[in-house]
mmCIF file of C-alpha atoms and ligand atoms in Angstrom:
data_model
loop_
_atom_site.group_PDB
_atom_site.id
_atom_site.type_symbol
_atom_site.label_atom_id
_atom_site.label_comp_id
_atom_site.label_asym_id
_atom_site.label_seq_id
_atom_site.Cartn_x
_atom_site.Cartn_y
_atom_site.Cartn_z
ATOM 1 C CA UNK A 5 159.593 94.063 79.867
ATOM 2 C CA UNK A 6 160.823 95.979 76.846
ATOM 3 C CA UNK A 7 157.616 97.950 76.496
ATOM 4 C CA UNK A 8 158.634 101.201 78.075
ATOM 5 C CA UNK A 9 162.367 100.993 77.783
ATOM 6 C CA UNK A 10 163.961 103.382 75.371
ATOM 7 C CA UNK A 11 166.396 101.309 73.340
ATOM 8 C CA UNK A 12 167.356 103.617 70.524
ATOM 9 C CA UNK A 13 169.712 106.518 70.694
ATOM 10 C CA UNK A 14 170.085 109.007 67.914
ATOM 11 C CA UNK A 15 173.472 110.409 66.902
ATOM 12 C CA UNK A 16 172.920 113.380 69.164
ATOM 13 C CA UNK A 17 172.442 110.947 72.033
ATOM 14 C CA UNK A 18 168.747 111.658 72.506
ATOM 15 C CA UNK A 19 166.610 108.707 73.494
ATOM 16 C CA UNK A 20 163.953 107.509 71.108
ATOM 17 C CA UNK A 21 161.032 105.662 72.735
ATOM 18 C CA UNK A 22 160.653 102.001 71.775
ATOM 19 C CA UNK A 23 158.404 101.351 68.814
ATOM 20 C CA UNK A 24 157.479 98.263 66.790
ATOM 21 C CA UNK A 25 159.856 97.501 63.901
ATOM 22 C CA UNK A 26 157.829 94.603 62.542
ATOM 23 C CA UNK A 27 154.089 94.041 62.323
ATOM 24 C CA UNK A 28 154.328 91.123 64.803
ATOM 25 C CA UNK A 29 155.604 93.535 67.466
ATOM 26 C CA UNK A 30 152.165 95.115 67.533
ATOM 27 C CA UNK A 31 151.509 92.332 70.061
ATOM 28 C CA UNK A 32 153.238 94.707 72.472
ATOM 29 C CA UNK A 33 151.045 97.657 71.492
ATOM 30 C CA UNK A 34 147.769 96.870 73.193
ATOM 31 C CA UNK A 35 147.860 99.126 76.224
ATOM 32 C CA UNK A 36 144.395 100.437 77.053
ATOM 33 C CA UNK A 37 143.531 103.665 78.780
ATOM 34 C CA UNK A 38 140.704 103.428 81.301
ATOM 35 C CA UNK A 39 138.101 105.997 80.509
ATOM 36 C CA UNK A 40 134.333 105.561 80.494
ATOM 37 C CA UNK A 41 134.507 101.986 81.849
ATOM 38 C CA UNK A 42 131.058 100.472 82.487
ATOM 39 C CA UNK A 43 132.403 98.974 85.736
ATOM 40 C CA UNK A 44 133.212 102.333 87.305
ATOM 41 C CA UNK A 45 131.725 105.182 85.293
ATOM 42 C CA UNK A 46 128.022 106.015 85.691
ATOM 43 C CA UNK A 47 128.136 107.877 82.336
ATOM 44 C CA UNK A 48 128.568 104.514 80.565
ATOM 45 C CA UNK A 49 125.108 103.201 79.536
ATOM 46 C CA UNK A 50 126.159 99.698 80.636
ATOM 47 C CA UNK A 51 126.992 100.890 84.177
ATOM 48 C CA UNK A 52 125.329 98.575 86.693
ATOM 49 C CA UNK A 53 124.339 95.974 84.063
ATOM 50 C CA UNK A 54 126.209 92.859 85.224
ATOM 51 C CA UNK A 55 125.275 90.798 82.147
ATOM 52 C CA UNK A 56 126.565 93.479 79.777
ATOM 53 C CA UNK A 57 129.752 93.969 81.779
ATOM 54 C CA UNK A 58 130.462 90.198 81.766
ATOM 55 C CA UNK A 59 129.881 89.981 78.016
ATOM 56 C CA UNK A 60 132.187 92.936 77.309
ATOM 57 C CA UNK A 61 134.814 91.385 79.588
ATOM 58 C CA UNK A 62 134.558 88.004 77.847
ATOM 59 C CA UNK A 63 135.149 89.574 74.415
ATOM 60 C CA UNK A 64 137.968 91.758 75.732
ATOM 61 C CA UNK A 65 139.731 88.754 77.302
ATOM 62 C CA UNK A 66 139.561 86.979 73.966
ATOM 63 C CA UNK A 67 141.090 90.032 72.256
ATOM 64 C CA UNK A 68 143.882 90.435 74.814
ATOM 65 C CA UNK A 69 145.091 86.904 74.112
ATOM 66 C CA UNK A 70 145.271 87.461 70.359
ATOM 67 C CA UNK A 71 148.761 87.320 68.815
ATOM 68 C CA UNK A 72 149.855 88.377 65.344
ATOM 69 C CA UNK A 73 149.417 85.433 62.972
ATOM 70 C CA UNK A 74 146.703 83.731 65.061
ATOM 71 C CA UNK A 75 143.449 83.017 63.266
ATOM 72 C CA UNK A 76 140.989 85.813 64.146
ATOM 73 C CA UNK A 77 138.608 84.416 66.785
ATOM 74 C CA UNK A 78 135.070 83.752 65.577
ATOM 75 C CA UNK A 79 132.507 85.510 67.763
ATOM 76 C CA UNK A 80 129.016 84.139 68.180
ATOM 77 C CA UNK A 81 126.924 87.286 68.659
ATOM 78 C CA UNK A 82 123.601 87.022 70.488
ATOM 79 C CA UNK A 83 120.177 87.744 69.060
ATOM 80 C CA UNK A 84 120.014 90.874 71.169
ATOM 81 C CA UNK A 85 123.362 92.126 69.846
ATOM 82 C CA UNK A 86 122.303 91.559 66.234
ATOM 83 C CA UNK A 87 119.078 93.457 66.958
ATOM 84 C CA UNK A 88 120.954 96.440 68.423
ATOM 85 C CA UNK A 89 123.277 96.452 65.403
ATOM 86 C CA UNK A 90 120.288 96.412 63.058
ATOM 87 C CA UNK A 91 118.544 99.289 64.832
ATOM 88 C CA UNK A 92 121.662 101.478 64.611
ATOM 89 C CA UNK A 93 122.378 100.484 61.023
ATOM 90 C CA UNK A 94 118.902 101.327 59.790
ATOM 91 C CA UNK A 95 118.733 104.631 61.584
ATOM 92 C CA UNK A 96 122.140 105.757 60.286
ATOM 93 C CA UNK A 97 121.132 104.659 56.809
ATOM 94 C CA UNK A 98 118.506 107.430 56.703
ATOM 95 C CA UNK A 99 121.300 110.049 56.825
ATOM 96 C CA UNK A 100 123.690 108.448 54.355
ATOM 97 C CA UNK A 101 122.507 110.137 51.195
ATOM 98 C CA UNK A 102 122.298 113.609 52.720
ATOM 99 C CA UNK A 103 125.127 113.665 55.295
ATOM 100 C CA UNK A 104 128.020 111.417 54.194
ATOM 101 C CA UNK A 105 130.780 111.903 51.626
ATOM 102 C CA UNK A 106 130.817 110.207 48.238
ATOM 103 C CA UNK A 107 133.681 107.875 49.151
ATOM 104 C CA UNK A 108 131.752 106.570 52.160
ATOM 105 C CA UNK A 109 128.595 105.988 50.128
ATOM 106 C CA UNK A 110 130.483 104.216 47.340
ATOM 107 C CA UNK A 111 132.490 101.990 49.651
ATOM 108 C CA UNK A 112 129.535 101.127 51.854
ATOM 109 C CA UNK A 113 127.565 100.171 48.768
ATOM 110 C CA UNK A 114 130.325 97.790 47.644
ATOM 111 C CA UNK A 115 130.588 96.297 51.133
ATOM 112 C CA UNK A 116 126.833 95.763 51.159
ATOM 113 C CA UNK A 117 126.784 94.265 47.667
ATOM 114 C CA UNK A 118 129.408 91.739 48.715
ATOM 115 C CA UNK A 119 127.393 90.925 51.820
ATOM 116 C CA UNK A 120 130.208 92.015 54.152
ATOM 117 C CA UNK A 121 128.208 94.778 55.865
ATOM 118 C CA UNK A 122 124.457 94.320 56.201
ATOM 119 C CA UNK A 123 121.820 95.460 58.664
ATOM 120 C CA UNK A 124 120.870 91.829 59.288
ATOM 121 C CA UNK A 125 123.949 90.642 61.147
ATOM 122 C CA UNK A 126 127.150 91.778 62.801
ATOM 123 C CA UNK A 127 130.000 90.803 60.458
ATOM 124 C CA UNK A 128 132.990 88.708 61.478
ATOM 125 C CA UNK A 129 136.389 90.434 61.394
ATOM 126 C CA UNK A 130 137.728 87.648 59.142
ATOM 127 C CA UNK A 131 135.258 88.553 56.410
ATOM 128 C CA UNK A 132 135.896 92.280 56.749
ATOM 129 C CA UNK A 133 139.649 91.612 56.459
ATOM 130 C CA UNK A 134 139.273 89.677 53.208
ATOM 131 C CA UNK A 135 137.570 92.717 51.716
ATOM 132 C CA UNK A 136 139.924 95.343 53.147
ATOM 133 C CA UNK A 137 143.041 93.394 52.171
ATOM 134 C CA UNK A 138 141.924 93.521 48.573
ATOM 135 C CA UNK A 139 141.051 97.227 48.659
ATOM 136 C CA UNK A 140 143.860 98.875 50.626
ATOM 137 C CA UNK A 141 145.778 96.163 52.485
ATOM 138 C CA UNK A 142 144.308 97.341 55.807
ATOM 139 C CA UNK A 143 143.800 94.639 58.416
ATOM 140 C CA UNK A 144 141.706 94.610 61.568
ATOM 141 C CA UNK A 145 143.023 92.959 64.699
ATOM 142 C CA UNK A 146 141.042 92.565 67.897
ATOM 143 C CA UNK A 147 141.823 94.823 70.864
ATOM 144 C CA UNK A 148 140.216 95.224 74.250
ATOM 145 C CA UNK A 149 139.054 98.825 74.442
ATOM 146 C CA UNK A 150 140.294 102.354 74.059
ATOM 147 C CA UNK A 151 144.014 102.125 73.335
ATOM 148 C CA UNK A 152 146.691 104.633 74.208
ATOM 149 C CA UNK A 153 147.255 107.018 71.315
ATOM 150 C CA UNK A 154 150.866 105.831 70.947
ATOM 151 C CA UNK A 155 149.917 102.161 70.549
ATOM 152 C CA UNK A 156 146.919 102.881 68.359
ATOM 153 C CA UNK A 157 148.886 105.128 66.000
ATOM 154 C CA UNK A 158 151.824 102.673 65.803
ATOM 155 C CA UNK A 159 149.491 99.998 64.437
ATOM 156 C CA UNK A 160 148.282 102.363 61.704
ATOM 157 C CA UNK A 161 151.895 102.560 60.476
ATOM 158 C CA UNK A 162 151.485 98.888 59.488
ATOM 159 C CA UNK A 163 147.991 99.401 58.063
ATOM 160 C CA UNK A 164 146.603 97.569 61.063
ATOM 161 C CA UNK A 165 143.468 98.870 62.709
ATOM 162 C CA UNK A 166 142.975 97.714 66.282
ATOM 163 C CA UNK A 167 139.298 96.978 66.675
ATOM 164 C CA UNK A 168 137.051 96.414 69.674
ATOM 165 C CA UNK A 169 134.773 93.377 69.356
ATOM 166 C CA UNK A 170 132.065 94.242 71.884
ATOM 167 C CA UNK A 171 128.896 96.147 71.046
ATOM 168 C CA UNK A 172 127.468 99.274 72.708
ATOM 169 C CA UNK A 173 124.730 98.835 75.314
ATOM 170 C CA UNK A 174 121.267 98.054 73.925
ATOM 171 C CA UNK A 175 119.731 100.744 76.141
ATOM 172 C CA UNK A 176 121.614 103.468 74.260
ATOM 173 C CA UNK A 177 121.878 102.237 70.653
ATOM 174 C CA UNK A 178 122.613 105.603 69.037
ATOM 175 C CA UNK A 179 125.435 106.734 71.255
ATOM 176 C CA UNK A 180 128.498 105.155 72.824
ATOM 177 C CA UNK A 181 131.091 106.931 74.986
ATOM 178 C CA UNK A 182 133.788 104.445 73.881
ATOM 179 C CA UNK A 183 134.717 102.808 70.560
ATOM 180 C CA UNK A 184 132.575 99.736 69.826
ATOM 181 C CA UNK A 185 131.772 97.489 66.846
ATOM 182 C CA UNK A 186 129.368 99.939 65.272
ATOM 183 C CA UNK A 187 131.998 102.656 65.373
ATOM 184 C CA UNK A 188 134.766 100.424 64.003
ATOM 185 C CA UNK A 189 132.768 98.624 61.320
ATOM 186 C CA UNK A 190 130.206 101.165 60.153
ATOM 187 C CA UNK A 191 132.380 104.227 60.767
ATOM 188 C CA UNK A 192 135.970 103.218 59.997
ATOM 189 C CA UNK A 193 135.814 100.206 57.687
ATOM 190 C CA UNK A 194 134.213 101.901 54.660
ATOM 191 C CA UNK A 195 136.717 104.768 55.007
ATOM 192 C CA UNK A 196 139.748 102.418 55.364
ATOM 193 C CA UNK A 197 138.580 100.983 52.025
ATOM 194 C CA UNK A 198 139.461 104.343 50.467
ATOM 195 C CA UNK A 199 143.110 104.491 49.290
ATOM 196 C CA UNK A 200 143.496 108.138 50.328
ATOM 197 C CA UNK A 201 142.220 107.592 53.870
ATOM 198 C CA UNK A 202 144.323 104.431 54.114
ATOM 199 C CA UNK A 203 147.414 106.423 53.110
ATOM 200 C CA UNK A 204 146.600 109.312 55.437
ATOM 201 C CA UNK A 205 146.169 106.916 58.352
ATOM 202 C CA UNK A 206 149.417 105.136 57.588
ATOM 203 C CA UNK A 207 151.242 108.471 57.218
ATOM 204 C CA UNK A 208 150.052 109.591 60.659
ATOM 205 C CA UNK A 209 151.088 106.171 61.985
ATOM 206 C CA UNK A 210 154.588 106.313 60.507
ATOM 207 C CA UNK A 211 155.124 109.806 61.869
ATOM 208 C CA UNK A 212 154.171 108.562 65.328
ATOM 209 C CA UNK A 213 156.936 105.937 65.524
ATOM 210 C CA UNK A 214 159.436 107.024 68.129
ATOM 211 C CA UNK A 215 157.797 110.441 68.420
ATOM 212 C CA UNK A 216 157.946 112.521 71.598
ATOM 213 C CA UNK A 217 154.875 112.686 73.856
ATOM 214 C CA UNK A 218 154.186 116.179 72.586
ATOM 215 C CA UNK A 219 154.329 115.029 68.953
ATOM 216 C CA UNK A 220 152.046 112.057 69.728
ATOM 217 C CA UNK A 221 149.553 114.492 71.240
ATOM 218 C CA UNK A 222 149.607 116.601 68.069
ATOM 219 C CA UNK A 223 149.244 113.591 65.758
ATOM 220 C CA UNK A 224 146.407 112.171 67.867
ATOM 221 C CA UNK A 225 144.677 115.542 67.620
ATOM 222 C CA UNK A 226 145.029 115.706 63.838
ATOM 223 C CA UNK A 227 143.765 112.120 63.653
ATOM 224 C CA UNK A 228 140.829 113.046 65.861
ATOM 225 C CA UNK A 229 139.775 116.015 63.761
ATOM 226 C CA UNK A 230 140.190 114.409 60.357
ATOM 227 C CA UNK A 231 139.829 110.606 60.607
ATOM 228 C CA UNK A 232 137.283 110.703 63.455
ATOM 229 C CA UNK A 233 135.428 114.000 63.089
ATOM 230 C CA UNK A 234 136.431 115.417 59.716
ATOM 231 C CA UNK A 235 134.064 116.985 57.210
ATOM 232 C CA UNK A 236 134.435 117.884 53.571
ATOM 233 C CA UNK A 237 132.379 119.987 51.197
ATOM 234 C CA UNK A 238 130.612 118.364 48.246
ATOM 235 C CA UNK A 239 128.365 120.380 45.941
ATOM 236 C CA UNK A 240 128.449 123.174 48.509
ATOM 237 C CA UNK A 241 127.161 120.927 51.315
ATOM 238 C CA UNK A 242 128.994 119.707 54.412
ATOM 239 C CA UNK A 243 129.502 115.931 54.379
ATOM 240 C CA UNK A 244 131.066 113.638 56.965
ATOM 241 C CA UNK A 245 134.316 111.816 56.329
ATOM 242 C CA UNK A 246 135.142 111.040 59.991
ATOM 243 C CA UNK A 247 134.218 107.692 61.528
ATOM 244 C CA UNK A 248 133.065 109.242 64.812
ATOM 245 C CA UNK A 249 130.388 111.100 62.855
ATOM 246 C CA UNK A 250 129.569 108.276 60.452
ATOM 247 C CA UNK A 251 128.673 106.062 63.417
ATOM 248 C CA UNK A 252 126.691 108.571 65.508
ATOM 249 C CA UNK A 253 123.248 109.667 64.350
ATOM 250 C CA UNK A 254 122.902 112.722 66.592
ATOM 251 C CA UNK A 255 126.368 114.126 66.130
ATOM 252 C CA UNK A 256 126.279 113.511 62.363
ATOM 253 C CA UNK A 257 123.289 115.854 62.067
ATOM 254 C CA UNK A 258 124.825 118.364 64.459
ATOM 255 C CA UNK A 259 128.194 118.433 62.632
ATOM 256 C CA UNK A 260 126.672 119.163 59.225
ATOM 257 C CA UNK A 261 124.287 121.819 60.583
ATOM 258 C CA UNK A 262 125.139 125.482 61.123
ATOM 259 C CA UNK A 263 125.116 125.144 64.923
ATOM 260 C CA UNK A 264 128.838 124.342 65.442
ATOM 261 C CA UNK A 265 131.794 126.319 64.079
ATOM 262 C CA UNK A 266 133.525 125.100 60.921
ATOM 263 C CA UNK A 267 137.151 125.895 60.092
ATOM 264 C CA UNK A 268 139.224 124.992 57.094
ATOM 265 C CA UNK A 269 141.388 121.895 57.697
ATOM 266 C CA UNK A 270 144.983 122.952 58.207
ATOM 267 C CA UNK A 271 147.062 120.358 60.116
ATOM 268 C CA UNK A 272 149.227 123.056 61.740
ATOM 269 C CA UNK A 273 146.158 124.694 63.277
ATOM 270 C CA UNK A 274 144.241 121.472 63.795
ATOM 271 C CA UNK A 275 147.112 119.797 65.702
ATOM 272 C CA UNK A 276 146.872 122.270 68.584
ATOM 273 C CA UNK A 277 143.087 122.656 68.779
ATOM 274 C CA UNK A 278 141.520 121.382 72.015
ATOM 275 C CA UNK A 279 138.738 118.851 71.616
ATOM 276 C CA UNK A 280 135.717 117.461 73.402
ATOM 277 C CA UNK A 281 135.460 113.729 74.033
ATOM 278 C CA UNK A 282 132.349 113.554 76.173
ATOM 279 C CA UNK A 283 129.936 115.668 74.124
ATOM 280 C CA UNK A 284 129.390 116.936 70.567
ATOM 281 C CA UNK A 285 132.290 118.982 69.191
ATOM 282 C CA UNK A 286 131.745 122.752 69.171
ATOM 283 C CA UNK A 287 134.118 123.005 66.195
ATOM 284 C CA UNK A 288 134.787 120.841 63.133
ATOM 285 C CA UNK A 289 137.472 121.051 60.465
ATOM 286 C CA UNK A 290 136.452 120.974 56.816
ATOM 287 C CA UNK A 291 138.720 119.673 54.032
ATOM 288 C CA UNK A 292 138.102 120.589 50.405
ATOM 289 C CA UNK A 293 138.407 116.918 49.509
ATOM 290 C CA UNK A 294 140.200 113.771 50.632
ATOM 291 C CA UNK A 295 143.014 114.543 48.177
ATOM 292 C CA UNK A 296 143.406 117.994 49.680
ATOM 293 C CA UNK A 297 143.515 116.587 53.224
ATOM 294 C CA UNK A 298 146.166 114.025 52.245
ATOM 295 C CA UNK A 299 148.403 116.612 50.566
ATOM 296 C CA UNK A 300 148.193 118.994 53.555
ATOM 297 C CA UNK A 301 148.864 116.177 55.975
ATOM 298 C CA UNK A 302 151.978 115.091 54.069
ATOM 299 C CA UNK A 303 153.306 118.651 54.063
ATOM 300 C CA UNK A 304 152.740 118.812 57.803
ATOM 301 C CA UNK A 305 154.420 115.435 58.307
ATOM 302 C CA UNK A 306 157.543 116.436 56.477
ATOM 303 C CA UNK A 307 157.823 119.564 58.629
ATOM 304 C CA UNK A 308 157.770 117.631 61.917
ATOM 305 C CA UNK A 309 161.262 117.585 63.383
ATOM 306 C CA UNK A 310 162.796 114.122 63.674
ATOM 307 C CA UNK A 311 166.451 113.123 63.786
ATOM 308 C CA UNK A 312 165.981 109.988 61.670
ATOM 309 C CA UNK A 313 163.983 108.863 58.654
ATOM 310 C CA UNK A 314 161.550 105.962 58.667
ATOM 311 C CA UNK A 315 161.103 103.619 55.726
ATOM 312 C CA UNK A 316 158.193 101.205 55.599
ATOM 313 C CA UNK A 317 158.679 98.040 53.554
ATOM 314 C CA UNK A 318 155.310 96.500 52.663
ATOM 315 C CA UNK A 319 156.912 93.252 51.458
ATOM 316 C CA UNK A 320 158.372 92.418 54.853
ATOM 317 C CA UNK A 321 155.861 94.524 56.824
ATOM 318 C CA UNK A 322 158.710 96.115 58.666
ATOM 319 C CA UNK A 323 160.199 99.529 59.313
ATOM 320 C CA UNK A 324 163.796 100.599 58.876
ATOM 321 C CA UNK A 325 165.437 103.694 60.304
ATOM 322 C CA UNK A 326 167.764 105.762 58.206
ATOM 323 C CA UNK A 327 170.195 108.395 59.388
ATOM 324 C CA UNK A 328 169.720 111.999 58.463
ATOM 325 C CA UNK A 329 172.915 113.784 57.564
HETATM 326 N N1 LIG B 21 141.367 102.785 70.525
HETATM 327 C C1 LIG B 21 140.485 102.046 69.852
HETATM 328 N N2 LIG B 21 140.232 100.797 70.262
HETATM 329 N N3 LIG B 21 139.803 102.522 68.771
HETATM 330 C C2 LIG B 21 140.024 103.783 68.333
HETATM 331 O O1 LIG B 21 139.386 104.194 67.328
HETATM 332 C C3 LIG B 21 140.956 104.599 69.023
HETATM 333 C C4 LIG B 21 141.612 104.056 70.137
HETATM 334 N N4 LIG B 21 141.256 105.876 68.615
HETATM 335 N N5 LIG B 21 142.504 104.840 70.842
HETATM 336 C C5 LIG B 21 142.475 106.521 69.061
HETATM 337 C C6 LIG B 21 142.724 106.229 70.526
HETATM 338 C C7 LIG B 21 142.449 107.982 68.630
HETATM 339 O O2 LIG B 21 141.379 108.690 69.188
HETATM 340 C C8 LIG B 21 143.726 108.813 68.833
HETATM 341 C C9 LIG B 21 144.915 108.303 68.127
HETATM 342 O O3 LIG B 21 143.979 109.065 70.185
#
């Protein structure tokens, strides 16, 4: 098992944790963390619902067996699942104009016009990928739940977004304690269609390759506050850019209201801010714009100490290490 063996040594002799050097090696980056499992955690709305648990397990087993290059499995969603999707979609729609950033509205509109995202049915990953490939080269691949930050971030380096394929519980359509299809497809996909968000995500991913645990923690925190829960200001109003907000009716309203604190996005500060993962955030970071967030993130990235350079080659979808003198 090569997974946890450190196989690189820098010139100074320090060990660099294993990381994928080619997109196919993401097959080894699917380690899940168990948190909010419906089998064991009473806070999960599916807790005690044997039918739901079996369905989630079935979809997760399918995802676990996926290998890079395989055709993406087709999933036959049930009537009930389509109905839950529709209820969430329509409710979120009522906040789009007032609470979401311009990029989200534009990209969602294009996705809707092409029939990729609609309230009527849960889309297939294959169809989403055709769209995303054309826009930013991002690609979804199925995964089986909440991944470790290290594995999740490594996939972003290759513009791969690991995506759950199960849906939240029908008894709690407007909130889910774990990532689900609504979060991935309605929250992330329109934003991964934006070239600036795509680049920011890949930058965070590339910085994570071979990083120390402490650096991973910092990068995961920046990711959390900008890609998941970030806000920006448009025409003087707070608007959501983060997928965690774009897929959660209640928190979207809360985040843009004057109840929580709002601080200017500054990766150095953001990276060490503690966050809440079981309730609404008490504090959100606000970027001036997506451009501004990307520039600040790149400055932060280049200041992170690392004894080697990483070069991503999109033609071979691989990463090369270069020595620093
Ligand atoms: N796993 C899945 N399946 N989906 C996600 O959106 C995330 C994940 N987000 N694991 C990750 C963790 C982030 O919250 C950071 C990088 O920890």
